[in-house]
Amino acid sequence: AATQSFYYLGGQCDGQGGKTPSPDLNGFTLPAFGWLYHETGDAHYRDAGDQVLAGAVAGAYIIGSKQFNETYTSSFRYFGFRLPAGRAVRAARTAAK
């Protein structure tokens, strides 16, 4: 999407919310993209994760503590999975088995 974010839809609540993307929730899914890249080596997951991160940085509403925490509480893990050192550790573990 142009906002580099996801649509989060739960159930129908008349008069509440809407079908708009929410970049301040990107941090919830970001570590999953890093983990998938770490485990598979497929650059698609790394590139998609980079887009998710860009959407969070560019569009997240982080003025409130709740939104800030939702965005950044676990998103830092993406970098550990994404960096080449993380891939090297994974390769070493696999070789040792």
JSON list of C-alpha atoms in Angstrom, two decimals:
[
{"chain": "A", "resi": 1, "resn": "ALA", "atom": "CA", "xyz": [0.00, 0.00, 0.00]},
{"chain": "A", "resi": 2, "resn": "ALA", "atom": "CA", "xyz": [1.05, 3.59, -0.44]},
{"chain": "A", "resi": 3, "resn": "THR", "atom": "CA", "xyz": [1.20, 3.97, 3.33]},
{"chain": "A", "resi": 4, "resn": "GLN", "atom": "CA", "xyz": [3.51, 0.94, 3.73]},
{"chain": "A", "resi": 5, "resn": "SER", "atom": "CA", "xyz": [1.21, -0.42, 6.40]},
{"chain": "A", "resi": 6, "resn": "PHE", "atom": "CA", "xyz": [-1.42, -3.07, 6.96]},
{"chain": "A", "resi": 7, "resn": "TYR", "atom": "CA", "xyz": [-5.16, -3.04, 7.34]},
{"chain": "A", "resi": 8, "resn": "TYR", "atom": "CA", "xyz": [-6.09, -4.47, 10.73]},
{"chain": "A", "resi": 9, "resn": "LEU", "atom": "CA", "xyz": [-9.68, -5.65, 10.72]},
{"chain": "A", "resi": 10, "resn": "GLY", "atom": "CA", "xyz": [-11.24, -7.45, 13.63]},
{"chain": "A", "resi": 11, "resn": "GLY", "atom": "CA", "xyz": [-14.98, -7.52, 13.53]},
{"chain": "A", "resi": 12, "resn": "GLN", "atom": "CA", "xyz": [-17.77, -5.21, 12.56]},
{"chain": "A", "resi": 13, "resn": "CYS", "atom": "CA", "xyz": [-18.41, -2.49, 15.12]},
{"chain": "A", "resi": 14, "resn": "ASP", "atom": "CA", "xyz": [-20.89, 0.00, 13.75]},
{"chain": "A", "resi": 15, "resn": "GLY", "atom": "CA", "xyz": [-19.67, 3.56, 14.04]},
{"chain": "A", "resi": 16, "resn": "GLN", "atom": "CA", "xyz": [-16.17, 2.55, 15.24]},
{"chain": "A", "resi": 17, "resn": "GLY", "atom": "CA", "xyz": [-12.91, 2.59, 13.31]},
{"chain": "A", "resi": 18, "resn": "GLY", "atom": "CA", "xyz": [-12.68, 2.15, 9.61]},
{"chain": "A", "resi": 19, "resn": "LYS", "atom": "CA", "xyz": [-10.87, 0.38, 6.84]},
{"chain": "A", "resi": 20, "resn": "THR", "atom": "CA", "xyz": [-7.74, 2.49, 6.91]},
{"chain": "A", "resi": 21, "resn": "PRO", "atom": "CA", "xyz": [-4.15, 1.29, 7.23]},
{"chain": "A", "resi": 22, "resn": "SER", "atom": "CA", "xyz": [-2.45, 1.68, 10.58]},
{"chain": "A", "resi": 23, "resn": "PRO", "atom": "CA", "xyz": [1.34, 2.20, 10.31]},
{"chain": "A", "resi": 24, "resn": "ASP", "atom": "CA", "xyz": [1.73, 2.59, 14.08]},
{"chain": "A", "resi": 25, "resn": "LEU", "atom": "CA", "xyz": [1.05, -1.15, 14.41]},
{"chain": "A", "resi": 26, "resn": "ASN", "atom": "CA", "xyz": [3.78, -2.16, 11.93]},
{"chain": "A", "resi": 27, "resn": "GLY", "atom": "CA", "xyz": [6.14, -2.83, 14.83]},
{"chain": "A", "resi": 28, "resn": "PHE", "atom": "CA", "xyz": [4.03, -5.83, 15.81]},
{"chain": "A", "resi": 29, "resn": "THR", "atom": "CA", "xyz": [4.74, -7.68, 12.56]},
{"chain": "A", "resi": 30, "resn": "LEU", "atom": "CA", "xyz": [8.25, -6.41, 11.83]},
{"chain": "A", "resi": 31, "resn": "PRO", "atom": "CA", "xyz": [10.18, -9.05, 13.83]},
{"chain": "A", "resi": 32, "resn": "ALA", "atom": "CA", "xyz": [8.39, -11.81, 11.90]},
{"chain": "A", "resi": 33, "resn": "PHE", "atom": "CA", "xyz": [9.83, -10.56, 8.62]},
{"chain": "A", "resi": 34, "resn": "GLY", "atom": "CA", "xyz": [13.31, -10.50, 10.14]},
{"chain": "A", "resi": 35, "resn": "TRP", "atom": "CA", "xyz": [12.92, -14.00, 11.55]},
{"chain": "A", "resi": 36, "resn": "LEU", "atom": "CA", "xyz": [11.72, -15.35, 8.21]},
{"chain": "A", "resi": 37, "resn": "TYR", "atom": "CA", "xyz": [14.72, -13.79, 6.47]},
{"chain": "A", "resi": 38, "resn": "HIS", "atom": "CA", "xyz": [17.04, -15.14, 9.17]},
{"chain": "A", "resi": 39, "resn": "GLU", "atom": "CA", "xyz": [15.67, -18.67, 8.83]},
{"chain": "A", "resi": 40, "resn": "THR", "atom": "CA", "xyz": [15.30, -18.87, 5.05]},
{"chain": "A", "resi": 41, "resn": "GLY", "atom": "CA", "xyz": [17.85, -16.41, 3.65]},
{"chain": "A", "resi": 42, "resn": "ASP", "atom": "CA", "xyz": [15.13, -15.28, 1.21]},
{"chain": "A", "resi": 43, "resn": "ALA", "atom": "CA", "xyz": [15.77, -11.60, 0.46]},
{"chain": "A", "resi": 44, "resn": "HIS", "atom": "CA", "xyz": [12.05, -11.11, -0.20]},
{"chain": "A", "resi": 45, "resn": "TYR", "atom": "CA", "xyz": [11.41, -11.17, 3.56]},
{"chain": "A", "resi": 46, "resn": "ARG", "atom": "CA", "xyz": [14.26, -8.72, 4.22]},
{"chain": "A", "resi": 47, "resn": "ASP", "atom": "CA", "xyz": [13.00, -6.32, 1.56]},
{"chain": "A", "resi": 48, "resn": "ALA", "atom": "CA", "xyz": [9.40, -6.59, 2.76]},
{"chain": "A", "resi": 49, "resn": "GLY", "atom": "CA", "xyz": [10.59, -5.99, 6.33]},
{"chain": "A", "resi": 50, "resn": "ASP", "atom": "CA", "xyz": [12.45, -2.90, 5.19]},
{"chain": "A", "resi": 51, "resn": "GLN", "atom": "CA", "xyz": [9.22, -1.57, 3.70]},
{"chain": "A", "resi": 52, "resn": "VAL", "atom": "CA", "xyz": [7.30, -2.34, 6.89]},
{"chain": "A", "resi": 53, "resn": "LEU", "atom": "CA", "xyz": [9.97, -0.50, 8.90]},
{"chain": "A", "resi": 54, "resn": "ALA", "atom": "CA", "xyz": [9.89, 2.47, 6.53]},
{"chain": "A", "resi": 55, "resn": "GLY", "atom": "CA", "xyz": [6.12, 2.65, 6.91]},
{"chain": "A", "resi": 56, "resn": "ALA", "atom": "CA", "xyz": [6.40, 2.64, 10.70]},
{"chain": "A", "resi": 57, "resn": "VAL", "atom": "CA", "xyz": [9.04, 5.36, 10.72]},
{"chain": "A", "resi": 58, "resn": "ALA", "atom": "CA", "xyz": [7.25, 7.55, 8.19]},
{"chain": "A", "resi": 59, "resn": "GLY", "atom": "CA", "xyz": [3.65, 7.12, 9.25]},
{"chain": "A", "resi": 60, "resn": "ALA", "atom": "CA", "xyz": [3.35, 5.94, 12.81]},
{"chain": "A", "resi": 61, "resn": "TYR", "atom": "CA", "xyz": [1.56, 8.13, 15.31]},
{"chain": "A", "resi": 62, "resn": "ILE", "atom": "CA", "xyz": [3.95, 7.88, 18.25]},
{"chain": "A", "resi": 63, "resn": "ILE", "atom": "CA", "xyz": [2.96, 10.91, 20.30]},
{"chain": "A", "resi": 64, "resn": "GLY", "atom": "CA", "xyz": [1.05, 8.73, 22.75]},
{"chain": "A", "resi": 65, "resn": "SER", "atom": "CA", "xyz": [2.97, 6.25, 24.91]},
{"chain": "A", "resi": 66, "resn": "LYS", "atom": "CA", "xyz": [0.64, 3.42, 23.88]},
{"chain": "A", "resi": 67, "resn": "GLN", "atom": "CA", "xyz": [1.34, 3.98, 20.19]},
{"chain": "A", "resi": 68, "resn": "PHE", "atom": "CA", "xyz": [5.06, 4.44, 20.76]},
{"chain": "A", "resi": 69, "resn": "ASN", "atom": "CA", "xyz": [5.23, 1.17, 22.68]},
{"chain": "A", "resi": 70, "resn": "GLU", "atom": "CA", "xyz": [3.23, -0.67, 20.02]},
{"chain": "A", "resi": 71, "resn": "THR", "atom": "CA", "xyz": [5.64, 0.54, 17.37]},
{"chain": "A", "resi": 72, "resn": "TYR", "atom": "CA", "xyz": [8.97, 0.02, 19.10]},
{"chain": "A", "resi": 73, "resn": "THR", "atom": "CA", "xyz": [8.63, -2.54, 21.92]},
{"chain": "A", "resi": 74, "resn": "SER", "atom": "CA", "xyz": [9.81, -5.49, 19.84]},
{"chain": "A", "resi": 75, "resn": "SER", "atom": "CA", "xyz": [10.60, -3.99, 16.44]},
{"chain": "A", "resi": 76, "resn": "PHE", "atom": "CA", "xyz": [14.27, -3.68, 17.41]},
{"chain": "A", "resi": 77, "resn": "ARG", "atom": "CA", "xyz": [14.54, -7.46, 17.07]},
{"chain": "A", "resi": 78, "resn": "TYR", "atom": "CA", "xyz": [14.18, -7.05, 13.31]},
{"chain": "A", "resi": 79, "resn": "PHE", "atom": "CA", "xyz": [17.68, -5.61, 13.13]},
{"chain": "A", "resi": 80, "resn": "GLY", "atom": "CA", "xyz": [19.22, -8.56, 14.92]},
{"chain": "A", "resi": 81, "resn": "PHE", "atom": "CA", "xyz": [17.60, -10.97, 12.49]},
{"chain": "A", "resi": 82, "resn": "ARG", "atom": "CA", "xyz": [18.35, -8.81, 9.47]},
{"chain": "A", "resi": 83, "resn": "LEU", "atom": "CA", "xyz": [22.03, -8.08, 9.99]},
{"chain": "A", "resi": 84, "resn": "PRO", "atom": "CA", "xyz": [24.63, -10.36, 8.39]},
{"chain": "A", "resi": 85, "resn": "ALA", "atom": "CA", "xyz": [25.96, -11.34, 11.83]},
{"chain": "A", "resi": 86, "resn": "GLY", "atom": "CA", "xyz": [22.57, -12.89, 12.59]},
{"chain": "A", "resi": 87, "resn": "ARG", "atom": "CA", "xyz": [22.76, -14.94, 9.40]},
{"chain": "A", "resi": 88, "resn": "ALA", "atom": "CA", "xyz": [26.31, -16.05, 10.29]},
{"chain": "A", "resi": 89, "resn": "VAL", "atom": "CA", "xyz": [25.17, -17.27, 13.72]},
{"chain": "A", "resi": 90, "resn": "ARG", "atom": "CA", "xyz": [22.35, -19.22, 12.09]},
{"chain": "A", "resi": 91, "resn": "ALA", "atom": "CA", "xyz": [24.74, -20.81, 9.59]},
{"chain": "A", "resi": 92, "resn": "ALA", "atom": "CA", "xyz": [27.17, -21.78, 12.36]},
{"chain": "A", "resi": 93, "resn": "ARG", "atom": "CA", "xyz": [24.38, -23.40, 14.39]},
{"chain": "A", "resi": 94, "resn": "THR", "atom": "CA", "xyz": [23.18, -25.35, 11.38]},
{"chain": "A", "resi": 95, "resn": "ALA", "atom": "CA", "xyz": [26.71, -26.54, 10.53]},
{"chain": "A", "resi": 96, "resn": "ALA", "atom": "CA", "xyz": [27.24, -27.72, 14.12]},
{"chain": "A", "resi": 97, "resn": "LYS", "atom": "CA", "xyz": [24.21, -30.03, 14.02]}
]
